[in-house]
Amino acid sequence: MVEPACRRCSRSRAFVEKQCEATLYTRLCIQGLLPFVNSRIQTQQQLAQVALSVSLTRARYTRTYVIGVSKQLQRRAPDYAAVQDCLNQINDGVTQIAQSVKEFRQMSVDGEKQFLWHESNVQSWVSAALTDATACIDGFSTYSINSRVKATIKAKVLNVAQVTSNALALFNGYTARQRASFRAKKP
């Protein structure tokens, strides 16, 4: 017989797995969200909020790493320029994801009357953060920065992009369902 707590764990895991099926990086979605999910997180909205927060955390950690690399490369102008360009993109992405997290929270407060406005803002900012991550990765192609450092930065930024893509997919799943419920309420 399964203990009640384990049943809740299984339900939470099944919920995350089901929701992550709608993402491009399903395995990453599941692995990234399961540590943060508990029996209190039972809705698409809650899961999407967690996903955006995870994306923000990953973006901040990546920014910290790239700042460290930037400080080490200050004497090598071309390499430093490449890392600074990437850092600027990451900074923009962090700002945009942070704005999205804040905007998503406001959706709950404002409800239906401002829902589409908040939805559009979150989608725009998260999409812009994805574009910034891609620009960072693409920007390294013209520089001869240390291959190990370049690979590490690219891997970290790619991870941010994938986690952010998953968060956007979960957010879009939540908003589509929410808009449908709004339409169902109208006479």
C-alpha angles and dihedrals in degrees: 000000000000116000116240092246091054091049088055089049090051092048091049091049092047090049092052092046092050094049093045091057087080093060131088093232101043099166092048090048093053094043092046098047105037094076089057099043123094136162091280092064103079106137137072089240094056092046093049090050090052090047092053091048091050089050091052092049092050091048091051092049090049091049090052091051093048091048088056092050090047091055091051093051100047092114096053104071103196094044091044091051091053093050092045091052089051091045090054089053092048091049090052090048093051090051092048095048090047089052089050093052090050093045092049090054089052090055089068092052098046097040123187099343095070099020098114092047093053092042091054092048094050092047092048095048095044091047090050090051089053090051090050092052091051091048090052092051093044092048093066093063093083097047130078096218118157105293095227093050091044091050092048094050091046091049093049093047091045089053090052090049093050094046089047091049089053091049090052091050091050091047091050090050090052095047094047090054092044093051089050090053090050090053091048091056094055117092 
